[in-house]
mmCIF file of C-alpha atoms and ligand atoms in Angstrom:
data_model
loop_
_atom_site.group_PDB
_atom_site.id
_atom_site.type_symbol
_atom_site.label_atom_id
_atom_site.label_comp_id
_atom_site.label_asym_id
_atom_site.label_seq_id
_atom_site.Cartn_x
_atom_site.Cartn_y
_atom_site.Cartn_z
ATOM 1 C CA MET A 449 -1.302 17.247 9.630
ATOM 2 C CA LYS A 450 1.856 15.331 10.427
ATOM 3 C CA TYR A 451 2.589 12.096 8.620
ATOM 4 C CA PHE A 452 5.196 9.940 10.332
ATOM 5 C CA ILE A 453 6.334 6.623 8.903
ATOM 6 C CA LEU A 454 7.612 3.978 11.287
ATOM 7 C CA PHE A 455 9.891 1.904 9.107
ATOM 8 C CA GLY A 456 11.802 -1.314 9.668
ATOM 9 C CA PRO A 457 11.926 -5.046 9.033
ATOM 10 C CA PRO A 458 9.204 -7.380 10.305
ATOM 11 C CA GLY A 459 9.684 -7.954 14.010
ATOM 12 C CA ALA A 460 11.564 -4.681 14.570
ATOM 13 C CA GLY A 461 8.941 -3.637 17.106
ATOM 14 C CA LYS A 462 7.009 -1.148 14.970
ATOM 15 C CA GLY A 463 3.602 -2.094 16.352
ATOM 16 C CA THR A 464 4.745 -1.952 19.979
ATOM 17 C CA GLN A 465 6.427 1.407 19.572
ATOM 18 C CA ALA A 466 3.606 2.838 17.469
ATOM 19 C CA THR A 467 1.146 2.317 20.309
ATOM 20 C CA ALA A 468 3.247 4.471 22.636
ATOM 21 C CA MET A 469 3.966 7.151 20.036
ATOM 22 C CA VAL A 470 0.362 7.748 18.963
ATOM 23 C CA GLU A 471 -0.554 8.505 22.546
ATOM 24 C CA LYS A 472 2.423 10.758 23.166
ATOM 25 C CA TYR A 473 1.902 12.850 20.021
ATOM 26 C CA ASN A 474 -1.898 12.574 19.511
ATOM 27 C CA LEU A 475 -1.607 10.680 16.246
ATOM 28 C CA HIS A 476 -3.779 8.012 14.658
ATOM 29 C CA HIS A 477 -2.016 4.662 14.215
ATOM 30 C CA ILE A 478 -2.490 3.013 10.828
ATOM 31 C CA SER A 479 -1.121 -0.520 10.595
ATOM 32 C CA THR A 480 -1.798 -2.035 7.187
ATOM 33 C CA GLY A 481 -1.053 -5.469 8.676
ATOM 34 C CA ASP A 482 -3.763 -4.960 11.330
ATOM 35 C CA LEU A 483 -6.219 -3.648 8.729
ATOM 36 C CA LEU A 484 -5.574 -6.682 6.538
ATOM 37 C CA ARG A 485 -5.975 -9.082 9.472
ATOM 38 C CA LYS A 486 -9.356 -7.440 10.231
ATOM 39 C CA GLU A 487 -10.462 -8.119 6.655
ATOM 40 C CA ILE A 488 -9.346 -11.738 6.993
ATOM 41 C CA LYS A 489 -11.248 -12.121 10.258
ATOM 42 C CA ALA A 490 -14.365 -10.587 8.724
ATOM 43 C CA GLY A 491 -14.064 -13.006 5.797
ATOM 44 C CA THR A 492 -14.354 -10.280 3.143
ATOM 45 C CA GLU A 493 -13.384 -10.934 -0.469
ATOM 46 C CA LEU A 494 -10.297 -8.791 0.052
ATOM 47 C CA GLY A 495 -9.468 -10.736 3.215
ATOM 48 C CA ILE A 496 -9.722 -14.075 1.482
ATOM 49 C CA LYS A 497 -7.310 -12.942 -1.255
ATOM 50 C CA ALA A 498 -4.920 -11.324 1.242
ATOM 51 C CA LYS A 499 -4.777 -14.393 3.488
ATOM 52 C CA THR A 500 -3.051 -16.590 0.913
ATOM 53 C CA LEU A 501 -0.426 -13.949 0.169
ATOM 54 C CA ILE A 502 0.236 -13.036 3.800
ATOM 55 C CA GLU A 503 0.585 -16.653 4.845
ATOM 56 C CA ALA A 504 3.123 -17.201 2.073
ATOM 57 C CA GLY A 505 5.192 -14.256 3.336
ATOM 58 C CA CYS A 506 4.429 -12.181 0.228
ATOM 59 C CA LEU A 507 3.046 -8.655 -0.026
ATOM 60 C CA VAL A 508 -0.535 -7.920 -1.009
ATOM 61 C CA PRO A 509 -0.976 -5.774 -4.157
ATOM 62 C CA ASP A 510 -0.028 -2.093 -3.802
ATOM 63 C CA GLU A 511 -3.500 -0.833 -4.847
ATOM 64 C CA VAL A 512 -5.138 -2.718 -1.991
ATOM 65 C CA VAL A 513 -3.128 -1.077 0.775
ATOM 66 C CA GLU A 514 -3.061 2.313 -0.953
ATOM 67 C CA GLY A 515 -6.868 2.349 -0.958
ATOM 68 C CA MET A 516 -6.948 1.451 2.735
ATOM 69 C CA ILE A 517 -4.561 4.257 3.623
ATOM 70 C CA GLU A 518 -6.436 6.909 1.678
ATOM 71 C CA SER A 519 -9.760 6.008 3.261
ATOM 72 C CA GLU A 520 -8.211 6.118 6.773
ATOM 73 C CA PHE A 521 -6.794 9.597 6.067
ATOM 74 C CA LYS A 522 -10.251 10.769 5.025
ATOM 75 C CA SER A 523 -12.241 9.216 7.845
ATOM 76 C CA VAL A 524 -10.132 9.941 10.931
ATOM 77 C CA LYS A 525 -10.525 13.383 12.548
ATOM 78 C CA GLY A 526 -9.425 15.036 15.768
ATOM 79 C CA VAL A 527 -5.758 14.046 15.666
ATOM 80 C CA GLU A 528 -2.583 15.962 14.926
ATOM 81 C CA GLY A 529 -1.495 13.475 12.347
ATOM 82 C CA PHE A 530 -0.921 9.845 11.448
ATOM 83 C CA LEU A 531 1.658 7.231 12.274
ATOM 84 C CA LEU A 532 2.037 4.748 9.447
ATOM 85 C CA ASP A 533 3.221 1.277 10.462
ATOM 86 C CA GLY A 534 3.899 -1.251 7.710
ATOM 87 C CA PHE A 535 3.178 1.221 4.917
ATOM 88 C CA PRO A 536 4.689 2.136 2.506
ATOM 89 C CA ARG A 537 6.393 -1.190 1.851
ATOM 90 C CA THR A 538 7.455 -0.721 -1.772
ATOM 91 C CA ILE A 539 8.802 2.224 -3.759
ATOM 92 C CA ALA A 540 5.513 2.242 -5.692
ATOM 93 C CA GLN A 541 3.608 2.612 -2.408
ATOM 94 C CA ALA A 542 5.959 5.424 -1.318
ATOM 95 C CA GLU A 543 5.280 7.247 -4.584
ATOM 96 C CA ALA A 544 1.535 6.656 -4.235
ATOM 97 C CA LEU A 545 1.654 8.072 -0.698
ATOM 98 C CA ASP A 546 3.377 11.218 -1.969
ATOM 99 C CA GLN A 547 0.654 11.575 -4.601
ATOM 100 C CA ILE A 548 -2.182 11.060 -2.110
ATOM 101 C CA LEU A 549 -0.708 13.720 0.197
ATOM 102 C CA ALA A 550 -0.003 16.101 -2.686
ATOM 103 C CA LYS A 551 -3.751 16.274 -3.367
ATOM 104 C CA THR A 552 -4.112 18.269 -0.141
ATOM 105 C CA GLU A 553 -0.712 19.980 -0.520
ATOM 106 C CA GLU A 554 0.757 17.877 2.260
ATOM 107 C CA GLU A 555 3.822 15.668 2.533
ATOM 108 C CA VAL A 556 5.502 13.010 4.654
ATOM 109 C CA THR A 557 6.853 14.644 7.820
ATOM 110 C CA ALA A 558 9.584 12.142 8.687
ATOM 111 C CA VAL A 559 10.553 8.502 8.469
ATOM 112 C CA VAL A 560 11.820 6.790 11.622
ATOM 113 C CA SER A 561 13.581 3.555 10.808
ATOM 114 C CA ILE A 562 14.087 0.905 13.492
ATOM 115 C CA MET A 563 17.114 -1.207 12.603
ATOM 116 C CA ILE A 564 17.692 -4.787 13.765
ATOM 117 C CA PRO A 565 19.780 -7.624 12.289
ATOM 118 C CA ASP A 566 18.111 -10.525 10.435
ATOM 119 C CA GLN A 567 18.840 -13.149 13.100
ATOM 120 C CA MET A 568 17.072 -11.041 15.698
ATOM 121 C CA ILE A 569 14.043 -10.821 13.381
ATOM 122 C CA ILE A 570 13.722 -14.608 13.371
ATOM 123 C CA ASP A 571 14.135 -14.867 17.158
ATOM 124 C CA ARG A 572 11.611 -12.137 17.915
ATOM 125 C CA ILE A 573 8.967 -13.336 15.460
ATOM 126 C CA SER A 574 9.273 -16.944 16.620
ATOM 127 C CA HIS A 575 8.743 -15.725 20.182
ATOM 128 C CA ARG A 576 5.739 -13.586 19.127
ATOM 129 C CA ALA A 577 4.153 -16.577 17.366
ATOM 130 C CA ALA A 578 3.433 -18.186 20.707
ATOM 131 C CA ILE A 579 1.806 -15.009 22.036
ATOM 132 C CA GLU A 580 -0.217 -13.631 19.117
ATOM 133 C CA GLY A 581 -0.979 -16.804 17.181
ATOM 134 C CA ARG A 582 -0.369 -15.309 13.716
ATOM 135 C CA ALA A 583 -0.084 -17.986 11.017
ATOM 136 C CA ASP A 584 2.641 -15.984 9.222
ATOM 137 C CA ASP A 585 4.760 -16.036 12.407
ATOM 138 C CA ALA A 586 4.588 -19.772 13.021
ATOM 139 C CA ASN A 587 6.876 -21.147 10.332
ATOM 140 C CA VAL A 588 10.547 -20.285 9.900
ATOM 141 C CA ASP A 589 10.396 -20.589 6.090
ATOM 142 C CA ILE A 590 7.588 -18.012 5.961
ATOM 143 C CA ILE A 591 9.569 -15.707 8.258
ATOM 144 C CA LYS A 592 12.614 -16.100 5.987
ATOM 145 C CA ASN A 593 10.484 -15.236 2.967
ATOM 146 C CA ARG A 594 9.212 -12.109 4.725
ATOM 147 C CA ILE A 595 12.802 -11.093 5.454
ATOM 148 C CA ALA A 596 13.728 -11.675 1.796
ATOM 149 C CA THR A 597 10.668 -9.655 0.716
ATOM 150 C CA TYR A 598 11.757 -6.878 3.068
ATOM 151 C CA HIS A 599 15.278 -6.758 1.627
ATOM 152 C CA SER A 600 14.200 -6.873 -2.015
ATOM 153 C CA GLN A 601 11.050 -4.724 -1.990
ATOM 154 C CA THR A 602 10.997 -2.554 1.134
ATOM 155 C CA GLU A 603 14.626 -1.729 1.914
ATOM 156 C CA PRO A 604 15.082 0.271 -1.329
ATOM 157 C CA GLU A 605 12.770 2.864 0.242
ATOM 158 C CA ILE A 606 15.658 3.872 2.507
ATOM 159 C CA GLU A 607 17.409 5.524 -0.437
ATOM 160 C CA TYR A 608 14.118 7.057 -1.586
ATOM 161 C CA TYR A 609 13.580 8.770 1.760
ATOM 162 C CA LYS A 610 17.248 9.662 2.188
ATOM 163 C CA ALA A 611 17.077 11.462 -1.148
ATOM 164 C CA ALA A 612 13.999 13.336 0.111
ATOM 165 C CA GLY A 613 15.864 14.323 3.308
ATOM 166 C CA LYS A 614 13.270 12.570 5.474
ATOM 167 C CA TYR A 615 15.139 9.493 6.697
ATOM 168 C CA ASN A 616 16.084 9.002 10.370
ATOM 169 C CA GLU A 617 17.484 5.781 11.784
ATOM 170 C CA VAL A 618 17.432 4.448 15.338
ATOM 171 C CA ASP A 619 19.042 1.337 16.790
ATOM 172 C CA GLY A 620 16.323 -1.245 17.475
ATOM 173 C CA ILE A 621 18.496 -3.315 19.802
ATOM 174 C CA GLY A 622 17.732 -2.705 23.465
ATOM 175 C CA THR A 623 14.739 -2.700 25.773
ATOM 176 C CA ILE A 624 11.327 -1.444 24.607
ATOM 177 C CA ASP A 625 11.848 1.665 26.762
ATOM 178 C CA GLU A 626 15.311 2.353 25.345
ATOM 179 C CA VAL A 627 14.091 2.107 21.753
ATOM 180 C CA ARG A 628 11.045 4.243 22.592
ATOM 181 C CA GLU A 629 13.338 7.012 23.914
ATOM 182 C CA ARG A 630 15.374 6.929 20.702
ATOM 183 C CA ILE A 631 12.246 7.200 18.556
ATOM 184 C CA ALA A 632 10.859 10.034 20.676
ATOM 185 C CA ASP A 633 14.152 11.935 20.355
ATOM 186 C CA VAL A 634 13.617 11.957 16.594
ATOM 187 C CA MET A 635 9.882 12.707 16.639
ATOM 188 C CA ASP A 636 10.323 15.560 19.152
ATOM 189 C CA LYS A 637 12.068 17.511 16.402
ATOM 190 C CA PHE A 638 8.944 17.755 14.220
HETATM 191 P P1 LIG B 1765 5.321 -7.552 10.099
HETATM 192 O O1 LIG B 1765 5.810 -6.160 10.400
HETATM 193 O O2 LIG B 1765 5.649 -8.532 11.177
HETATM 194 O O3 LIG B 1765 5.696 -8.042 8.746
HETATM 195 P P2 LIG B 1765 2.611 -6.651 9.451
HETATM 196 O O4 LIG B 1765 1.437 -6.826 10.327
HETATM 197 O O5 LIG B 1765 3.105 -5.266 9.207
HETATM 198 O O6 LIG B 1765 3.736 -7.540 10.125
HETATM 199 O O7 LIG B 1765 2.342 -7.328 8.015
HETATM 200 C C1 LIG B 1765 1.904 -8.647 7.884
HETATM 201 C C2 LIG B 1765 1.734 -8.986 6.400
HETATM 202 O O8 LIG B 1765 0.678 -8.177 5.831
HETATM 203 C C3 LIG B 1765 2.941 -8.718 5.512
HETATM 204 O O9 LIG B 1765 3.874 -9.772 5.542
HETATM 205 C C4 LIG B 1765 2.270 -8.543 4.145
HETATM 206 O O10 LIG B 1765 1.903 -9.796 3.593
HETATM 207 C C5 LIG B 1765 0.978 -7.821 4.485
HETATM 208 N N1 LIG B 1765 1.161 -6.345 4.398
HETATM 209 C C6 LIG B 1765 1.148 -5.483 5.432
HETATM 210 N N2 LIG B 1765 1.362 -4.225 5.011
HETATM 211 C C7 LIG B 1765 1.520 -4.297 3.667
HETATM 212 C C8 LIG B 1765 1.795 -3.345 2.642
HETATM 213 N N3 LIG B 1765 1.978 -2.033 2.907
HETATM 214 N N4 LIG B 1765 1.894 -3.787 1.355
HETATM 215 C C9 LIG B 1765 1.724 -5.080 1.061
HETATM 216 N N5 LIG B 1765 1.488 -6.029 1.973
HETATM 217 C C10 LIG B 1765 1.375 -5.661 3.261
#
């Protein structure tokens, strides 16, 4: 199985691009954000706890998302691999992912990082707020906290994956089609 990670700050376009890539390469899309929003909608205990954290622009605990990922890996069949979107988001999650995959003697195939500047994050998320109605998109202070969380907790993964020789970066500025081409150029190699 192939395990691709679509990496980047909130609002970089991971979800949009993931949808196209899973079709092109017969992968299963796992978005931890989408999985968490489903739990919130269903009103589960996990969802209730996650809601407060998400709407403050914080991360949910590592164990929560790690458990979600492992059960998706086990339950989804008939694909050539997985495209992870929004996971891992901390070094601890990256290490946990390596351990989960090591159980079946597998490993991360490649990381594709979509890069955009902070100001563009705010513009894009504010625009998305009107379309998708996410509470964590509606307030500029929450968006700023998510950006800060990204820089402090998620960005250090870049060095982690560079050290593992798995890191690939594409420019996230441009049209959806232009960015998609850049991502496909990387994924075609694997
Ligand atoms: P975005 O890419 O715009 O931040 P996501 O849908 O990926 O949107 O995530 C929304 C929120 O869900 C995050 O701000 C965070 O609170 C929570 N979340 C998603 N994935 C993770 C994760 N891997 N670890 C911890 N929290 C997560």
